[in-house]
Amino acid sequence: MAISSRQQEGFTMPELEYMAQCESIGIVPFYRMDRLELVTGTVGPFHPPRKSEVPLWLAVMLKRTNRCRIVAPSWLTYHHLYELCRKEELPDSLFTRLPMHYIEIAHILLTHAEDDLVEPQSIRRLLQDLREIRQSKTRRGFEMLNSMQLQMDNLSAAEVNEIRPLFRHSFDMLRQLDDMALATEAARNQQQSFLQESQSQQIGQFDDSQLFSEMGDFA
């Protein structure tokens, strides 16, 4: 399927958050509720204080109506984010594997369920630190960009979205430079082949004239 120019340039943050809201997250309901039939499947029934898994968009809706509290993901804690920052700062470290939409999920929860997080302000600060560290590693990764690929594993959707336009333009420029180099090399080879052929013809003409001269002397 062809990719539109709009998709090539990247998505907006609201668009990424819209996609992230389909991810599952835990909630603890405050009231008994029957099962719900959704397009993506069935959730519930809900029995407090039993934890349930629901799509993020539904968790936010129930939170807004004071029907549940949202259980923070295991990676969205001060201790876990601190350890991630420490690992990401190690020399020659690779990108840590995180949820594909960790940035968007964190933003949604900090906006709509801040009171369900422990030390939310510290979490905000560490998330910002983590993003800056990973952005710095991404910039270093561009130093290894070639016309065939850019190898950077475990980037999230938002991180890929940030570099998509720059990568596309850089990749196109490298491909053009490669094409120019190939064309120059082909022209150089053609010129060398022509010179070699011309030299061979000159040598052949010299040998014939020398042969006829020797035959005349002999006569």
Short mmCIF file of C-alpha atoms in Angstrom, two decimals:
data_model
loop_
_atom_site.label_atom_id
_atom_site.label_comp_id
_atom_site.label_asym_id
_atom_site.label_seq_id
_atom_site.Cartn_x
_atom_site.Cartn_y
_atom_site.Cartn_z
CA MET A 1 0.00 0.00 0.00
CA ALA A 2 1.40 3.40 -0.98
CA ILE A 3 2.30 5.86 1.77
CA SER A 4 0.86 9.33 1.33
CA SER A 5 3.03 12.43 1.50
CA ARG A 6 1.12 13.40 4.64
CA GLN A 7 2.16 10.16 6.36
CA GLN A 8 5.73 10.53 5.13
CA GLU A 9 5.97 13.90 6.87
CA GLY A 10 4.75 12.40 10.15
CA PHE A 11 1.75 12.52 12.49
CA THR A 12 0.66 15.20 14.91
CA MET A 13 0.75 14.54 18.64
CA PRO A 14 -3.08 14.35 18.89
CA GLU A 15 -3.05 11.73 16.13
CA LEU A 16 -0.44 9.68 17.98
CA GLU A 17 -2.42 9.98 21.21
CA TYR A 18 -5.54 8.83 19.40
CA MET A 19 -3.69 5.66 18.32
CA ALA A 20 -2.26 5.18 21.82
CA GLN A 21 -5.71 5.18 23.42
CA CYS A 22 -6.32 1.70 22.03
CA GLU A 23 -3.60 0.31 24.33
CA SER A 24 -4.77 -1.65 27.38
CA ILE A 25 -4.33 -0.39 30.92
CA GLY A 26 -5.42 -1.53 34.37
CA ILE A 27 -8.19 0.06 36.39
CA VAL A 28 -9.78 -0.56 39.77
CA PRO A 29 -13.54 0.15 39.50
CA PHE A 30 -15.40 1.90 42.26
CA TYR A 31 -18.77 0.39 41.37
CA ARG A 32 -20.14 -2.85 40.02
CA MET A 33 -20.68 -2.65 36.27
CA ASP A 34 -21.87 -5.14 33.71
CA ARG A 35 -19.68 -6.26 30.86
CA LEU A 36 -19.33 -3.86 27.95
CA GLU A 37 -19.41 -4.92 24.31
CA LEU A 38 -16.85 -2.90 22.38
CA VAL A 39 -15.81 -3.04 18.76
CA THR A 40 -12.46 -4.50 19.83
CA GLY A 41 -14.01 -7.05 22.18
CA THR A 42 -15.73 -7.46 25.54
CA VAL A 43 -14.51 -5.94 28.81
CA GLY A 44 -15.84 -6.55 32.28
CA PRO A 45 -17.88 -7.30 34.24
CA PHE A 46 -16.34 -5.03 36.85
CA HIS A 47 -16.28 -5.97 40.54
CA PRO A 48 -14.49 -3.63 42.96
CA PRO A 49 -11.83 -3.83 44.15
CA ARG A 50 -10.80 -6.37 41.49
CA LYS A 51 -8.45 -5.00 38.86
CA SER A 52 -9.58 -5.07 35.22
CA GLU A 53 -7.90 -4.39 31.87
CA VAL A 54 -9.60 -1.92 29.54
CA PRO A 55 -8.59 0.28 26.60
CA LEU A 56 -6.96 3.52 27.67
CA TRP A 57 -9.74 5.65 26.20
CA LEU A 58 -12.33 3.81 28.33
CA ALA A 59 -10.16 4.11 31.44
CA VAL A 60 -9.97 7.88 30.94
CA MET A 61 -13.73 8.11 30.41
CA LEU A 62 -14.45 6.12 33.59
CA LYS A 63 -11.89 8.21 35.49
CA ARG A 64 -13.56 11.43 34.40
CA THR A 65 -16.90 10.20 35.71
CA ASN A 66 -15.27 9.09 38.99
CA ARG A 67 -16.03 5.40 38.40
CA CYS A 68 -12.49 4.07 38.72
CA ARG A 69 -8.89 4.80 39.46
CA ILE A 70 -6.24 4.02 36.89
CA VAL A 71 -3.39 1.68 37.78
CA ALA A 72 -0.12 3.16 36.58
CA PRO A 73 1.93 0.90 34.26
CA SER A 74 5.00 -0.66 35.87
CA TRP A 75 7.32 1.48 33.75
CA LEU A 76 5.61 4.74 34.79
CA THR A 77 7.14 4.99 38.26
CA TYR A 78 9.92 7.15 39.63
CA HIS A 79 12.21 4.20 40.39
CA HIS A 80 11.78 2.54 37.00
CA LEU A 81 12.26 5.76 35.03
CA TYR A 82 15.34 6.63 37.10
CA GLU A 83 16.89 3.26 36.27
CA LEU A 84 16.03 3.71 32.60
CA CYS A 85 17.77 7.08 32.51
CA ARG A 86 20.84 5.59 34.19
CA LYS A 87 21.02 2.73 31.68
CA GLU A 88 20.43 4.97 28.68
CA GLU A 89 23.35 7.20 29.74
CA LEU A 90 25.86 4.34 29.78
CA PRO A 91 28.49 4.57 27.00
CA ASP A 92 27.55 2.64 23.85
CA SER A 93 24.22 1.61 25.37
CA LEU A 94 21.36 0.64 23.07
CA PHE A 95 17.87 2.07 23.22
CA THR A 96 15.90 0.48 26.05
CA ARG A 97 12.76 -1.37 24.98
CA LEU A 98 9.69 0.63 26.01
CA PRO A 99 6.01 0.51 25.02
CA MET A 100 5.50 1.75 21.46
CA HIS A 101 3.36 4.65 22.74
CA TYR A 102 5.04 5.30 26.09
CA ILE A 103 5.31 9.05 25.49
CA GLU A 104 1.66 9.44 24.54
CA ILE A 105 0.40 7.16 27.34
CA ALA A 106 2.45 9.04 29.92
CA HIS A 107 1.11 12.38 28.65
CA ILE A 108 -2.49 11.17 28.78
CA LEU A 109 -2.15 9.79 32.32
CA LEU A 110 -0.33 12.88 33.60
CA THR A 111 -3.11 15.01 32.12
CA HIS A 112 -6.17 13.01 33.18
CA ALA A 113 -5.03 10.81 36.09
CA GLU A 114 -2.21 12.66 37.81
CA ASP A 115 -3.68 11.84 41.23
CA ASP A 116 -3.36 8.11 40.48
CA LEU A 117 0.43 8.41 40.03
CA VAL A 118 3.03 8.46 42.79
CA GLU A 119 5.30 11.52 42.63
CA PRO A 120 3.85 12.81 39.35
CA GLN A 121 6.11 15.87 39.21
CA SER A 122 9.22 13.70 39.58
CA ILE A 123 7.84 11.42 36.88
CA ARG A 124 7.40 14.42 34.57
CA ARG A 125 10.99 15.48 35.15
CA LEU A 126 12.40 11.98 34.56
CA LEU A 127 10.33 11.53 31.41
CA GLN A 128 11.77 14.77 30.07
CA ASP A 129 15.29 13.62 30.99
CA LEU A 130 14.68 10.26 29.32
CA ARG A 131 13.43 11.90 26.13
CA GLU A 132 16.45 14.22 25.96
CA ILE A 133 18.87 11.33 26.49
CA ARG A 134 17.23 9.25 23.77
CA GLN A 135 17.07 12.25 21.41
CA SER A 136 20.81 12.73 21.88
CA LYS A 137 21.40 9.06 21.04
CA THR A 138 19.20 9.44 17.98
CA ARG A 139 21.33 12.34 16.74
CA ARG A 140 24.45 10.22 17.20
CA GLY A 141 22.73 7.42 15.29
CA PHE A 142 22.39 9.71 12.26
CA GLU A 143 26.18 9.72 12.01
CA MET A 144 25.91 6.07 10.88
CA LEU A 145 23.23 6.82 8.29
CA ASN A 146 23.90 5.31 4.88
CA SER A 147 21.89 5.08 1.68
CA MET A 148 20.59 1.61 2.58
CA GLN A 149 19.34 1.82 6.17
CA LEU A 150 19.35 3.53 9.55
CA GLN A 151 19.68 0.95 12.33
CA MET A 152 18.12 2.20 15.58
CA ASP A 153 16.07 -0.41 17.41
CA ASN A 154 13.42 0.09 20.11
CA LEU A 155 12.37 3.61 19.16
CA SER A 156 8.82 4.51 20.13
CA ALA A 157 6.17 5.78 17.72
CA ALA A 158 6.67 9.42 18.77
CA GLU A 159 10.45 9.12 18.48
CA VAL A 160 10.20 7.63 14.99
CA ASN A 161 7.72 10.37 14.11
CA GLU A 162 10.21 13.05 15.18
CA ILE A 163 12.98 11.83 12.88
CA ARG A 164 10.80 10.68 9.97
CA PRO A 165 10.96 13.94 7.91
CA LEU A 166 14.69 14.45 8.55
CA PHE A 167 15.48 10.81 7.82
CA ARG A 168 13.45 10.83 4.62
CA HIS A 169 15.18 13.94 3.26
CA SER A 170 18.63 12.75 4.38
CA PHE A 171 18.05 9.34 2.87
CA ASP A 172 16.96 10.89 -0.43
CA MET A 173 20.09 13.07 -0.50
CA LEU A 174 22.34 10.08 0.17
CA ARG A 175 20.65 8.11 -2.58
CA GLN A 176 21.19 11.01 -4.99
CA LEU A 177 24.85 11.25 -4.00
CA ASP A 178 25.24 7.50 -4.51
CA ASP A 179 23.64 7.75 -7.93
CA MET A 180 25.97 10.62 -8.85
CA ALA A 181 28.98 8.62 -7.64
CA LEU A 182 27.90 5.61 -9.70
CA ALA A 183 27.40 7.79 -12.78
CA THR A 184 30.83 9.38 -12.28
CA GLU A 185 32.45 5.97 -11.87
CA ALA A 186 30.71 4.69 -15.02
CA ALA A 187 31.91 7.74 -16.98
CA ARG A 188 35.45 7.24 -15.68
CA ASN A 189 35.41 3.57 -16.67
CA GLN A 190 34.07 4.45 -20.10
CA GLN A 191 36.82 7.05 -20.56
CA GLN A 192 39.52 4.58 -19.52
CA SER A 193 38.10 1.97 -21.89
CA PHE A 194 38.13 4.49 -24.75
CA LEU A 195 41.75 5.49 -24.03
CA GLN A 196 42.85 1.87 -23.90
CA GLU A 197 41.12 1.16 -27.21
CA SER A 198 42.72 4.22 -28.83
CA GLN A 199 46.16 3.19 -27.62
CA SER A 200 45.67 -0.32 -28.98
CA GLN A 201 44.73 1.07 -32.41
CA GLN A 202 47.80 3.34 -32.43
CA ILE A 203 50.07 0.43 -31.56
CA GLY A 204 48.54 -1.67 -34.35
CA GLN A 205 49.12 1.11 -36.90
CA PHE A 206 52.74 1.51 -35.80
CA ASP A 207 53.42 -2.21 -36.19
CA ASP A 208 51.94 -2.30 -39.73
CA SER A 209 53.99 0.64 -40.96
CA GLN A 210 57.11 -0.81 -39.44
CA LEU A 211 56.39 -4.14 -41.13
CA PHE A 212 55.93 -2.52 -44.56
CA SER A 213 59.19 -0.57 -44.08
CA GLU A 214 61.10 -3.74 -43.29
CA MET A 215 59.62 -5.49 -46.34
CA GLY A 216 60.74 -2.59 -48.58
CA ASP A 217 64.29 -2.76 -47.24
CA PHE A 218 64.38 -6.49 -47.84
CA ALA A 219 63.26 -6.03 -51.44
#
